[in-house]
Amino acid sequence: MTPIHLGTHGRSDDEEVRPPSLPLPVFQSGKSPYYASSHQSEIISCDTMVAAPHSAAHGPITTFTVRDIVSTEAVQKPYDSCASSLTERGDRDGWEGYEKDILPPKVLPKTLRDLRYIILNVYRRLFTLIVLVNIAVFIWVVFPSKDSLEALGNIVLANVSVSILIRQDRVVNGLFWLFTSIPQSAPLWLRKFVARVYSLGGIHSGSAVAATLWLIYFAIQVTQDLRTKTAGIPLVVVTYTLLLLLMLIIMMAMPTFRRLHHDSFEMVHRFLGWTATALLWAQILLLIDHSRPAHLSFGLALMYAPAFWLVLIITSSIASSWIYLRKVPVTSQVLSKHAVRLHFDYVTPTPGSFTRVSNRPLTEWHSFATIKVPDRKGYDMIISQAGDWTSKAIAEPPTHLWIRGVPTFGVMNIVPLFRRLIIVATGSGIAPCAPHIFAKKTQIKLLWTSRNIRKTFGDAFVDAIMTAAPDAAIYDTDAHGRPDMVKLVHHMYKDFDAEAVCIISNPSVTNKVVYGLMSRGVPAFGAIWDS
């Protein structure tokens, strides 16, 4: 699965002119709707009007009732009177004094906690489970000499089918729906358990590796059959070619290569995967023809062969996302020289999903979180500068983009499982968090650490976040330096009496915070490299 781009923080303090804002959520106050906008006098919450600072101060914002507001001047006066206090202390509310906290000790000895939270995390446990199941099947098949070519071919295809289906968009959405449908009244241990649903990538990789190992054994057997003239040369050639492709795909999907050469990984996964699917068809047709009884026609043999239906399922699953390939119009708004905001109206997704976009659908795809805005059709997407493609999207905002598949659930879809939750976002990691902040289905305390959020993301977006989460803690790393994230998040977790923590950040920060909290008994969730 293509990783979601989170972008980077703002890097400059230069003044710049911001373009007009896109429409923002409509917030109701009594009977009259008000639109949130980038103007400091127009931010309306459900029951109060909120004056958001136009400067870089990000702290708690002053609220006053709608009946007190009769004009722009009425808003401006209280805003002016509180500006200095916002600048001096506002953005420290929610985290001030955390440096003095003493973190509780870790609950297990280092060897055991490394084993539990790193070496055998949920992803690797699922991977291991798949391997153990295949070892059991190997013992059951090989030792009683049930390892005919037909049986081995079915086992290879069963593993390939699981590996492909667990990545199919609608299967992923169905599994997330099933696991996250547990009510908040359920025991916390159960909700923590099902919240790891985003680790299902371990099944994908485990099944792929198992399929390759079974194919090696199949190749050995078909080579022996060639010596006894019971297998044909075409079947042997196709088998070894397919084995070579699968080994290349697995090697180039290793975490280090995938991280350093992601574009190459994606091209290999796609084009070699398609080629391998074609070879699977060739292999299975040859194998069925080789194994069928003389009295059975080739057509009937296909109908009776499980391998035929398994390959059909694999092919359909791979093709399904491309059936939804289309080019859609985009409304773009450049927020700064570091970020652009895109709006799509072809579908309205569920909070916690992502979608794939591209300028060249055959060669590259980029995944971004969808931001569902209440009472508006469609969704927004925040693209922050993180590479050549994102830089071009900011410099030359697109008017149309290719979309593939359907919006697919990711790690943030687990948010509604919890009653009270700390959400941590660094930089543009706010994008996957925003839909849940707007939806307000869970009591959320937001911690957003970044460099000058208003300069990077624009007043309109920041004001919308602050309106939906007026008690958010904004940590400006330009003003205060880089925080001790584990201590800071733990401080907020205890202060808010939360049930869990969700973090969206870069891999190093995510791993450090999740490990630092989990090893102290705090439920923590964050995207993994293959989630």
Coordinates of N, CA, C and O in Angstrom, one line a residue, residues 179-238:
F179 N -14.2 -4.3 12.6 CA -13.4 -4.2 13.8 C -13.7 -2.9 14.6 O -13.7 -2.9 15.8
T180 N -14.1 -1.8 13.9 CA -14.3 -0.6 14.6 C -15.8 -0.4 14.9 O -16.2 0.7 15.4
S181 N -16.6 -1.4 14.6 CA -18.1 -1.3 14.9 C -18.3 -1.6 16.4 O -19.5 -1.4 16.8
I182 N -17.3 -2.0 17.1 CA -17.5 -2.3 18.5 C -17.8 -1.0 19.2 O -17.1 0.0 19.0
P183 N -18.8 -1.0 20.1 CA -19.2 0.3 20.7 C -18.2 0.8 21.8 O -17.4 0.0 22.3
Q184 N -18.3 2.0 22.1 CA -17.4 2.6 23.1 C -17.7 2.1 24.5 O -16.9 2.2 25.4
S185 N -18.8 1.4 24.7 CA -19.2 0.9 26.0 C -18.5 -0.5 26.2 O -18.5 -1.0 27.3
A186 N -17.9 -1.0 25.2 CA -17.2 -2.3 25.3 C -16.0 -2.1 26.2 O -15.4 -1.0 26.3
P187 N -15.4 -3.2 26.8 CA -14.2 -3.1 27.6 C -13.1 -2.5 26.9 O -12.9 -2.8 25.7
L188 N -12.3 -1.7 27.6 CA -11.2 -1.0 26.9 C -10.2 -2.0 26.3 O -9.6 -1.8 25.2
W189 N -9.9 -3.2 27.0 CA -9.0 -4.1 26.5 C -9.4 -4.6 25.1 O -8.6 -4.9 24.3
L190 N -10.7 -4.8 24.9 CA -11.2 -5.3 23.6 C -11.0 -4.2 22.6 O -10.6 -4.5 21.4
R191 N -11.3 -3.0 22.9 CA -11.2 -1.9 21.9 C -9.7 -1.7 21.6 O -9.4 -1.4 20.4
K192 N -8.8 -1.8 22.5 CA -7.4 -1.7 22.2 C -7.0 -2.8 21.3 O -6.1 -2.6 20.4
F193 N -7.5 -4.0 21.5 CA -7.1 -5.1 20.7 C -7.6 -4.9 19.2 O -6.8 -5.1 18.3
V194 N -8.8 -4.6 19.0 CA -9.3 -4.5 17.6 C -8.8 -3.2 16.9 O -8.7 -3.1 15.7
A195 N -8.3 -2.2 17.7 CA -7.7 -1.0 17.1 C -6.5 -1.3 16.3 O -6.0 -0.5 15.5
R196 N -5.8 -2.5 16.5 CA -4.6 -2.8 15.8 C -5.0 -3.3 14.4 O -4.1 -3.9 13.7
V197 N -6.2 -3.1 13.9 CA -6.6 -3.6 12.6 C -5.7 -3.1 11.5 O -5.5 -3.7 10.5
Y198 N -5.1 -1.9 11.7 CA -4.3 -1.3 10.7 C -3.0 -2.1 10.5 O -2.2 -1.8 9.5
S199 N -2.7 -3.1 11.3 CA -1.5 -3.9 11.1 C -1.7 -5.1 10.2 O -0.9 -6.0 10.2
L200 N -2.9 -5.2 9.5 CA -3.2 -6.3 8.7 C -2.2 -6.5 7.5 O -2.2 -7.6 6.9
G201 N -1.3 -5.6 7.3 CA -0.3 -5.7 6.3 C 0.6 -6.9 6.6 O 1.2 -7.5 5.7
G202 N 0.7 -7.3 7.9 CA 1.5 -8.5 8.2 C 0.9 -9.8 7.5 O 1.7 -10.7 7.2
I203 N -0.4 -9.8 7.3 CA -1.0 -11.0 6.6 C -0.6 -10.9 5.1 O -0.3 -11.9 4.5
H204 N -0.6 -9.7 4.6 CA -0.2 -9.5 3.2 C 1.2 -10.0 2.9 O 1.5 -10.8 2.0
S205 N 2.2 -9.5 3.7 CA 3.6 -9.9 3.5 C 3.8 -11.4 3.9 O 4.6 -12.1 3.2
G206 N 3.2 -11.8 4.9 CA 3.4 -13.2 5.3 C 2.9 -14.2 4.3 O 3.6 -15.2 4.0
S207 N 1.7 -13.9 3.7 CA 1.2 -14.8 2.7 C 2.0 -14.8 1.4 O 2.2 -15.8 0.7
A208 N 2.6 -13.6 1.1 CA 3.4 -13.4 -0.1 C 4.7 -14.2 0.0 O 5.1 -14.9 -0.9
V209 N 5.3 -14.2 1.2 CA 6.5 -14.9 1.4 C 6.2 -16.4 1.4 O 7.0 -17.2 0.8
A210 N 5.1 -16.8 2.1 CA 4.8 -18.2 2.1 C 4.5 -18.8 0.7 O 4.9 -19.9 0.3
A211 N 3.8 -18.0 -0.1 CA 3.6 -18.4 -1.5 C 4.8 -18.6 -2.3 O 5.0 -19.6 -3.1
T212 N 5.8 -17.7 -2.1 CA 7.1 -17.9 -2.8 C 7.8 -19.1 -2.3 O 8.4 -19.9 -3.1
L213 N 7.8 -19.4 -1.0 CA 8.5 -20.6 -0.5 C 7.8 -21.9 -1.0 O 8.5 -22.9 -1.4
W214 N 6.5 -21.9 -1.1 CA 5.8 -23.0 -1.7 C 6.1 -23.2 -3.2 O 6.2 -24.3 -3.7
L215 N 6.3 -22.0 -3.8 CA 6.6 -22.1 -5.3 C 8.0 -22.7 -5.5 O 8.2 -23.4 -6.5
I216 N 8.9 -22.4 -4.6 CA 10.2 -23.0 -4.7 C 10.1 -24.6 -4.6 O 10.7 -25.3 -5.4
Y217 N 9.3 -25.0 -3.6 CA 9.1 -26.5 -3.5 C 8.4 -27.0 -4.7 O 8.7 -28.1 -5.2
F218 N 7.4 -26.3 -5.3 CA 6.7 -26.7 -6.5 C 7.7 -26.8 -7.7 O 7.7 -27.8 -8.5
A219 N 8.7 -25.8 -7.8 CA 9.7 -25.9 -8.8 C 10.5 -27.1 -8.7 O 10.9 -27.7 -9.7
I220 N 10.9 -27.4 -7.5 CA 11.7 -28.7 -7.3 C 11.0 -29.9 -7.8 O 11.5 -30.8 -8.5
Q221 N 9.7 -30.0 -7.4 CA 8.9 -31.1 -7.8 C 8.7 -31.2 -9.3 O 8.8 -32.3 -9.9
V222 N 8.4 -30.0 -9.9 CA 8.1 -30.1 -11.4 C 9.4 -30.4 -12.2 O 9.4 -31.0 -13.2
T223 N 10.6 -30.0 -11.6 CA 11.9 -30.4 -12.2 C 12.1 -31.9 -12.2 O 12.6 -32.5 -13.1
Q224 N 11.8 -32.5 -11.0 CA 11.9 -33.9 -10.9 C 10.9 -34.6 -11.9 O 11.3 -35.7 -12.5
D225 N 9.7 -34.1 -12.0 CA 8.8 -34.7 -13.0 C 9.2 -34.5 -14.4 O 8.9 -35.4 -15.3
L226 N 10.0 -33.5 -14.7 CA 10.5 -33.3 -16.1 C 11.5 -34.4 -16.4 O 11.6 -34.9 -17.5
R227 N 12.3 -34.8 -15.4 CA 13.3 -35.9 -15.6 C 12.6 -37.2 -15.9 O 13.1 -38.0 -16.6
T228 N 11.4 -37.4 -15.3 CA 10.7 -38.6 -15.6 C 9.7 -38.5 -16.7 O 8.8 -39.4 -16.9
K229 N 9.8 -37.4 -17.4 CA 8.9 -37.1 -18.6 C 7.4 -36.9 -18.3 O 6.6 -37.1 -19.1
T230 N 7.1 -36.7 -17.0 CA 5.7 -36.5 -16.6 C 5.3 -35.0 -16.5 O 4.1 -34.7 -16.2
A231 N 6.2 -34.1 -16.8 CA 5.9 -32.7 -16.9 C 6.6 -32.2 -18.1 O 7.7 -32.6 -18.5
G232 N 6.0 -31.2 -18.7 CA 6.5 -30.6 -20.0 C 7.4 -29.4 -19.7 O 7.4 -28.8 -18.6
I233 N 8.3 -29.1 -20.7 CA 9.2 -28.0 -20.6 C 8.5 -26.7 -20.4 O 8.9 -25.8 -19.6
P234 N 7.4 -26.4 -21.1 CA 6.7 -25.1 -20.9 C 6.3 -24.9 -19.4 O 6.4 -23.7 -18.9
L235 N 5.8 -25.9 -18.7 CA 5.4 -25.7 -17.3 C 6.6 -25.4 -16.5 O 6.6 -24.5 -15.6
V236 N 7.8 -26.0 -16.8 CA 9.0 -25.7 -16.0 C 9.5 -24.3 -16.3 O 9.8 -23.6 -15.3
V237 N 9.5 -23.9 -17.5 CA 9.9 -22.5 -17.8 C 9.1 -21.5 -17.2 O 9.6 -20.5 -16.6
V238 N 7.7 -21.6 -17.3 CA 6.8 -20.7 -16.7 C 7.0 -20.6 -15.2 O 7.0 -19.6 -14.5

